[in-house]
Structures are given as C-alpha cells and as structure tokens.
Short mmCIF file of C-alpha atoms in Angstrom, two decimals:
data_model
loop_
_atom_site.label_atom_id
_atom_site.label_comp_id
_atom_site.label_asym_id
_atom_site.label_seq_id
_atom_site.Cartn_x
_atom_site.Cartn_y
_atom_site.Cartn_z
CA UNK I 101 12.20 -103.91 -113.35
CA UNK I 102 14.27 -106.39 -115.30
CA UNK I 103 14.99 -105.97 -118.94
CA UNK I 104 16.43 -108.83 -120.85
CA UNK I 105 17.84 -108.50 -124.32
CA UNK I 106 19.12 -111.49 -126.26
CA UNK I 107 20.68 -111.66 -129.66
CA UNK I 108 18.38 -112.25 -132.54
CA UNK I 109 18.79 -115.28 -134.73
CA UNK I 110 19.28 -118.87 -133.80
CA UNK I 111 22.89 -118.69 -132.71
CA UNK I 112 23.79 -121.60 -130.52
CA UNK I 113 25.65 -119.67 -127.86
CA UNK I 114 23.87 -116.41 -127.34
CA UNK I 115 25.00 -113.43 -125.38
CA UNK I 116 22.19 -112.18 -123.19
CA UNK I 117 22.18 -109.18 -120.93
CA UNK I 118 19.90 -108.37 -118.09
CA UNK I 119 19.55 -105.33 -115.92
CA UNK I 120 18.71 -106.33 -112.37
CA UNK I 121 17.22 -103.64 -110.24
CA UNK I 122 18.87 -100.26 -110.42
CA UNK I 123 22.50 -101.10 -109.98
CA UNK I 124 23.36 -104.43 -111.55
CA UNK I 125 24.01 -105.83 -114.98
CA UNK I 126 24.43 -109.50 -115.81
CA UNK I 127 25.77 -110.79 -119.11
CA UNK I 128 25.60 -114.55 -119.77
CA UNK I 129 27.02 -116.70 -122.54
CA UNK I 130 27.59 -120.43 -123.01
CA UNK I 131 30.90 -121.76 -124.36
CA UNK I 132 31.58 -125.06 -125.96
CA UNK I 133 34.55 -125.91 -123.74
CA UNK I 134 35.17 -126.93 -120.14
CA UNK I 135 35.49 -124.20 -117.47
CA UNK I 136 39.24 -124.82 -117.07
CA UNK I 137 39.77 -123.73 -120.67
CA UNK I 138 37.53 -120.67 -120.55
CA UNK I 139 39.18 -119.69 -117.27
CA UNK I 140 42.63 -119.91 -118.87
CA UNK I 141 41.58 -117.67 -121.74
CA UNK I 142 40.36 -115.19 -119.12
CA UNK I 143 43.23 -115.34 -116.65
CA UNK I 144 46.32 -115.44 -118.88
CA UNK I 145 47.23 -112.00 -120.14
CA UNK I 146 48.56 -113.15 -123.52
CA UNK I 147 45.23 -114.88 -124.25
CA UNK I 148 42.97 -112.29 -122.59
CA UNK I 149 44.38 -109.40 -124.59
CA UNK I 150 43.53 -111.17 -127.84
CA UNK I 151 39.78 -111.03 -127.24
CA UNK I 152 38.87 -108.40 -124.63
CA UNK I 153 38.86 -105.47 -127.07
CA UNK I 154 37.70 -106.92 -130.37
CA UNK I 155 38.45 -105.18 -133.67
CA UNK I 156 34.81 -104.26 -134.11
CA UNK I 157 34.94 -102.01 -131.05
CA UNK I 158 35.59 -98.90 -133.13
CA UNK I 159 39.34 -98.70 -133.40
CA UNK I 160 40.11 -98.96 -129.72
CA UNK I 161 43.00 -101.31 -129.06
CA UNK I 162 44.49 -102.79 -125.95
CA UNK I 163 48.09 -101.62 -125.82
CA UNK I 164 49.18 -103.24 -122.59
CA UNK I 165 47.78 -105.80 -120.25
CA UNK I 166 49.22 -106.76 -116.85
CA UNK I 167 47.27 -109.25 -114.78
CA UNK I 168 48.24 -111.00 -111.60
CA UNK I 169 45.15 -113.17 -111.29
CA UNK I 170 45.11 -114.31 -107.67
CA UNK I 171 43.31 -113.08 -104.58
CA UNK I 172 44.89 -109.73 -103.66
CA UNK I 173 46.66 -109.41 -107.04
CA UNK I 174 46.35 -106.35 -109.28
CA UNK I 175 45.63 -105.72 -112.93
CA UNK I 176 46.11 -102.82 -115.30
CA UNK I 177 44.87 -102.50 -118.88
CA UNK I 178 45.78 -99.64 -121.20
CA UNK I 179 43.72 -98.79 -124.24
CA UNK I 180 44.43 -96.50 -127.12
CA UNK I 181 41.97 -95.05 -129.61
CA UNK I 182 44.67 -94.47 -132.22
CA UNK I 183 46.02 -91.18 -130.90
CA UNK I 184 48.82 -90.76 -128.39
CA UNK I 185 46.36 -90.76 -125.47
CA UNK I 186 45.93 -93.96 -123.56
CA UNK I 187 43.19 -94.78 -121.14
CA UNK I 188 44.01 -96.98 -118.18
CA UNK I 189 41.70 -99.36 -116.38
CA UNK I 190 42.95 -100.93 -113.19
CA UNK I 191 41.95 -102.54 -109.94
CA UNK I 192 42.55 -105.54 -107.74
CA UNK I 193 41.29 -109.09 -107.49
CA UNK I 194 39.12 -109.51 -104.42
CA UNK I 195 38.64 -113.24 -104.89
CA UNK I 196 40.06 -115.78 -107.29
CA UNK I 197 39.00 -119.44 -107.35
CA UNK I 198 40.73 -121.06 -110.36
CA UNK I 199 38.29 -122.45 -112.95
CA UNK I 200 35.32 -121.16 -110.94
CA UNK I 201 35.24 -117.43 -110.27
CA UNK I 202 37.14 -114.16 -110.42
CA UNK I 203 36.01 -111.04 -108.56
CA UNK I 204 37.69 -107.69 -109.13
CA UNK I 205 37.33 -103.97 -108.48
CA UNK I 206 37.33 -101.22 -111.12
CA UNK I 207 39.29 -98.41 -109.51
CA UNK I 208 39.83 -95.96 -112.36
CA UNK I 209 36.63 -94.01 -111.66
CA UNK I 210 34.94 -92.49 -108.64
CA UNK I 211 32.18 -95.05 -108.60
CA UNK I 212 33.56 -98.24 -110.03
CA UNK I 213 31.67 -101.50 -110.18
CA UNK I 214 32.66 -104.73 -108.53
CA UNK I 215 32.77 -107.33 -111.28
CA UNK I 216 32.26 -111.06 -110.75
CA UNK I 217 32.77 -113.58 -113.49
CA UNK I 218 31.78 -117.20 -112.83
CA UNK I 219 32.47 -120.31 -114.91
CA UNK I 220 29.82 -122.97 -114.35
CA UNK I 221 30.41 -126.52 -115.59
CA UNK I 222 27.49 -127.83 -117.59
CA UNK I 223 28.51 -131.30 -118.69
CA UNK I 224 31.82 -130.32 -120.28
CA UNK I 225 30.50 -126.94 -121.48
CA UNK I 226 30.69 -123.66 -119.61
CA UNK I 227 28.02 -121.20 -118.66
CA UNK I 228 29.80 -117.91 -118.16
CA UNK I 229 28.17 -115.18 -116.06
CA UNK I 230 29.62 -111.68 -116.01
CA UNK I 231 28.05 -109.67 -113.24
CA UNK I 232 28.67 -105.98 -112.55
CA UNK I 233 27.42 -104.37 -109.35
CA UNK I 234 27.62 -100.57 -109.34
CA UNK I 235 27.51 -98.45 -106.17
CA UNK I 236 24.62 -96.38 -107.52
CA UNK I 237 22.06 -96.22 -110.27
CA UNK I 238 23.84 -93.16 -111.72
CA UNK I 239 27.13 -95.04 -111.89
CA UNK I 240 25.51 -97.85 -113.87
CA UNK I 241 23.94 -95.38 -116.26
CA UNK I 242 27.27 -93.63 -116.80
CA UNK I 243 28.78 -96.98 -117.68
CA UNK I 244 25.98 -97.82 -120.09
CA UNK I 245 26.35 -94.47 -121.80
CA UNK I 246 30.08 -95.05 -122.02
CA UNK I 247 29.71 -98.39 -123.74
CA UNK I 248 27.10 -96.95 -126.04
CA UNK I 249 29.40 -94.10 -126.96
CA UNK I 250 32.12 -96.63 -127.73
CA UNK I 251 30.05 -98.18 -130.47
CA UNK I 252 29.13 -95.35 -132.81
CA UNK I 253 28.44 -97.47 -135.87
CA UNK I 254 25.90 -99.67 -134.21
CA UNK I 255 24.29 -96.67 -132.60
CA UNK I 256 23.99 -94.97 -135.92
CA UNK I 257 22.14 -97.97 -137.25
CA UNK I 258 19.95 -97.94 -134.17
CA UNK I 259 19.41 -94.25 -134.66
CA UNK I 260 18.28 -94.78 -138.24
CA UNK I 261 15.95 -97.48 -137.07
CA UNK I 262 14.51 -95.24 -134.38
CA UNK I 263 13.94 -92.39 -136.80
CA UNK I 264 12.28 -94.76 -139.23
CA UNK I 265 9.68 -95.70 -136.64
CA UNK I 266 9.13 -92.06 -135.57
CA UNK I 267 6.22 -90.16 -137.06
CA UNK V 133 0.43 -83.09 -136.01
CA UNK V 134 4.02 -81.94 -135.80
CA UNK V 135 6.55 -83.55 -138.12
CA UNK V 136 8.89 -85.45 -135.85
CA UNK V 137 12.43 -85.86 -137.03
CA UNK V 138 14.95 -87.60 -134.89
CA UNK V 139 17.62 -85.33 -133.38
CA UNK V 140 21.21 -86.51 -133.65
CA UNK V 141 22.20 -88.99 -131.02
CA UNK V 142 25.12 -86.95 -129.70
CA UNK V 143 22.57 -84.38 -128.67
CA UNK V 144 20.93 -87.06 -126.55
CA UNK V 145 24.21 -88.06 -124.97
CA UNK V 146 25.07 -84.45 -124.25
CA UNK V 147 21.62 -83.98 -122.76
CA UNK V 148 22.12 -87.03 -120.58
CA UNK V 149 25.64 -86.17 -119.49
CA UNK V 150 24.19 -84.25 -116.56
CA UNK V 151 23.01 -86.06 -113.43
CA UNK V 152 20.07 -83.70 -112.84
CA UNK V 153 18.83 -84.20 -116.37
CA UNK V 154 19.09 -87.95 -115.98
CA UNK V 155 17.10 -87.56 -112.78
CA UNK V 156 14.42 -85.63 -114.67
CA UNK V 157 14.18 -88.41 -117.28
CA UNK V 158 13.89 -90.93 -114.50
CA UNK V 159 11.18 -88.90 -112.79
CA UNK V 160 9.19 -88.41 -115.99
CA UNK V 161 9.47 -92.14 -116.62
CA UNK V 162 7.33 -92.57 -113.52
CA UNK V 163 4.85 -89.78 -114.23
CA UNK V 164 4.50 -86.60 -116.24
CA UNK V 165 5.05 -83.41 -114.27
CA UNK V 166 4.88 -79.66 -114.58
CA UNK V 167 8.05 -77.55 -114.74
CA UNK V 168 7.10 -76.05 -111.36
CA UNK V 169 6.80 -79.39 -109.62
CA UNK V 170 10.07 -80.58 -111.19
CA UNK V 171 11.80 -77.43 -109.97
CA UNK V 172 10.49 -78.15 -106.45
CA UNK V 173 11.50 -81.76 -106.56
CA UNK V 174 15.05 -81.00 -107.68
CA UNK V 175 15.29 -77.90 -105.48
CA UNK V 176 16.05 -75.60 -108.36
CA UNK V 177 14.86 -72.25 -109.59
CA UNK V 178 12.15 -72.26 -112.22
CA UNK V 179 14.61 -70.70 -114.68
CA UNK V 180 17.21 -73.40 -114.01
CA UNK V 181 14.66 -76.15 -114.53
CA UNK V 182 13.36 -74.54 -117.73
CA UNK V 183 16.90 -74.63 -119.12
CA UNK V 184 17.34 -78.32 -118.31
CA UNK V 185 13.99 -79.18 -119.83
CA UNK V 186 14.89 -77.21 -122.96
CA UNK V 187 18.07 -79.23 -123.43
CA UNK V 188 16.11 -82.47 -123.01
CA UNK V 189 13.44 -81.24 -125.38
CA UNK V 190 15.97 -80.38 -128.08
CA UNK V 191 17.35 -83.92 -127.82
CA UNK V 192 13.87 -85.32 -128.28
CA UNK V 193 14.00 -86.95 -124.85
CA UNK V 194 11.17 -84.86 -123.41
CA UNK V 195 8.09 -83.24 -124.93
CA UNK V 196 6.28 -80.36 -123.25
CA UNK V 197 2.77 -79.11 -123.66
CA UNK V 198 1.27 -75.89 -122.36
CA UNK V 199 -2.26 -76.17 -121.05
CA UNK V 200 -3.52 -72.84 -119.77
CA UNK V 201 -0.70 -71.50 -117.62
CA UNK V 202 0.88 -74.83 -116.80
CA UNK V 203 3.61 -76.41 -118.91
CA UNK V 204 3.57 -80.19 -118.52
CA UNK V 205 6.56 -82.36 -119.39
CA UNK V 206 6.48 -85.99 -120.39
CA UNK V 207 8.98 -88.41 -121.86
CA UNK V 208 9.51 -88.23 -125.59
CA UNK V 209 10.01 -91.41 -127.50
CA UNK V 210 13.77 -91.04 -127.32
CA UNK V 211 13.62 -90.92 -123.54
CA UNK V 212 11.93 -94.29 -123.54
CA UNK V 213 14.41 -95.68 -126.03
CA UNK V 214 17.57 -94.34 -124.43
CA UNK V 215 17.99 -96.97 -121.77
CA UNK V 216 17.17 -99.85 -124.07
CA UNK V 217 19.69 -98.41 -126.53
CA UNK V 218 22.47 -98.27 -123.95
CA UNK V 219 21.79 -101.78 -122.81
CA UNK V 220 21.80 -103.06 -126.36
CA UNK V 221 25.11 -101.30 -127.08
CA UNK V 222 26.59 -102.93 -123.99
CA UNK V 223 25.33 -106.31 -125.14
CA UNK V 224 26.86 -105.83 -128.58
CA UNK V 225 30.23 -105.04 -127.04
CA UNK V 226 30.10 -108.24 -125.00
CA UNK V 227 28.89 -110.24 -127.95
CA UNK V 228 31.88 -109.06 -129.98
CA UNK V 229 34.16 -109.94 -127.06
CA UNK V 230 32.70 -113.35 -126.51
CA UNK V 231 32.76 -114.19 -130.21
CA UNK V 232 36.47 -113.40 -130.17
CA UNK V 233 36.87 -115.52 -127.03
CA UNK V 234 35.10 -118.37 -128.81
CA UNK V 235 37.69 -118.25 -131.58
CA UNK V 236 40.52 -118.40 -129.09
CA UNK V 237 38.92 -121.34 -127.32
CA UNK V 238 38.62 -123.16 -130.65
CA UNK V 239 42.34 -122.62 -131.23
CA UNK V 240 43.13 -123.89 -127.75
CA UNK V 241 41.05 -126.98 -128.40
CA UNK V 242 42.88 -127.67 -131.66
CA UNK V 243 46.18 -127.44 -129.84
CA UNK V 244 44.70 -129.95 -127.42
CA UNK V 245 46.18 -127.93 -124.62
CA UNK V 246 43.67 -128.22 -121.83
CA UNK V 247 46.19 -128.31 -118.99
CA UNK V 248 45.22 -126.26 -116.02
CA UNK V 249 47.20 -123.09 -115.60
CA UNK V 250 49.91 -123.37 -112.98
#
C-alpha cells in the first residue's frame, strides 16, 4: 500500500514523501537550479552542513561533518542536542556519479538503510529523489518513529489536532 | 458512549517501542482478533499478551471489548493515525532541510559560481 503525503498550499517546489511497500521511503523535491549545483550543495561538506540539520529541527545541531564523496569513500556526521552527548552517523559511499547520483550506507545502527539520492535534469531545473531502502519493515518503522520523536513541536500540534477530532 | 480523551503522545511512542507491540498493531490493522488468538500468533502466554494489549490500550492505540467470555481487540483511532503521523513528521524534517538547501542554492546562484566541483 502506498501512502503519499504532499505539503499543503501552492508552494512551487513541494516536498512529497511516499512509502513504497513495507521497506522503502521516497522523498522528492524540485529545485530551481541545474543538477550540478544541487549536487555541489550535497557533496561539499561546508555547504552540506549548512542545510542538513535545519534550525527548526528542535535544537539539534551538526557539530562536525566529514565527507569523502566518491565511490568507496566514507562519511561521518556528529550531532549534538545541546548537551555534551554527541550522536554519530556514519557509513560509506557505495556509488558516486557526480551530478547524477550518490548511494551510501547508514552503518550506525543494526539495520541501517541504503540511501540513494538522484539529481535528474529537467530543462535546467533538478528533480531530486531521496530514496531509503531498509532491510526490514521494523527497521523502517524505527526510523519513522525516530524522526517523529525529533520533531516534538510539530507532533504536539498534530496531537492537538488529533484530539480535536476525537469524540 | 465513553468520553474519549487523547492520551499523551509519549505514551504512544513508549507503547510502540516494542517490536511485539508493533506487530500486534500491524496484525490488528489487518483484522480484529481475540487476546487468545493473538497470544497464539505471537507464541506468548495469555498473561504476556494481556500485558502488551494493556499498554497499547492505555496509549489509545487499541480498544478492547468483552463479548461473553471473549475479549476482542481492534485498532483504536491512534493506531490508525500513528503511521501517518510518523510519515508526516519525516516529511516535515525533509521539507525543513530542503527549504534550507533552497536558500543555499539561491546564494550560490547569486555568486554565479556554477563550476563543477573538482
């Protein structure tokens, strides 16, 4: 069963998310720039770390970011939620085709996803697809719960909304 | 008609932090079932299953109804909402990310620096 959720409103470049089958999630978004530019913002650490963990994501900040974006290269990101504890995310690049696709592993957990991001040229604009394939349905659900837990404010709003429609 | 008030969300997450309980939600999403048949399906004792169902019930994810001697479980509204909620939270995270990426791309365009990375 596929579920697709898109942002409300008439935004020009909308982020949409789709669950495919039991183990896969696909996020798509169009950008008003050629693939080479979007790829640069994704593959250069000093640019990547400026957008990957936006301020709105509940006080979590990216404290370090090492990326060797080429086939066989490794990456490591460290996040902090304000305390002294940091959380590390790391893995390796399985396939890198500049301006077209990057495929990497997520090795910090037992059941990490393989993530593929593709940059498709659409007449000078870019259609970006971010695809996560998890080894099991449970692993995907863990990840979804994790991202939900990382966004308490929005969930509170959702919670209020859900209670308002309950009898 | 029972007054339904929404339990706090962290109760739901705690309830769903257990793989068996997530399995129960999944199972009840397909069809309602008695505690006995759930216990069989998950190869657990009746007491063990009752405990899991209680946790899910407290979180509003499952509702149970006793008819005669059989207690039937079905998904509560929260159970149906949970997955959609998680997916929406994930989408919001990406939307925030991609909005920030948009800003950076605008800056790059202003600098007129579209050389390919070397």
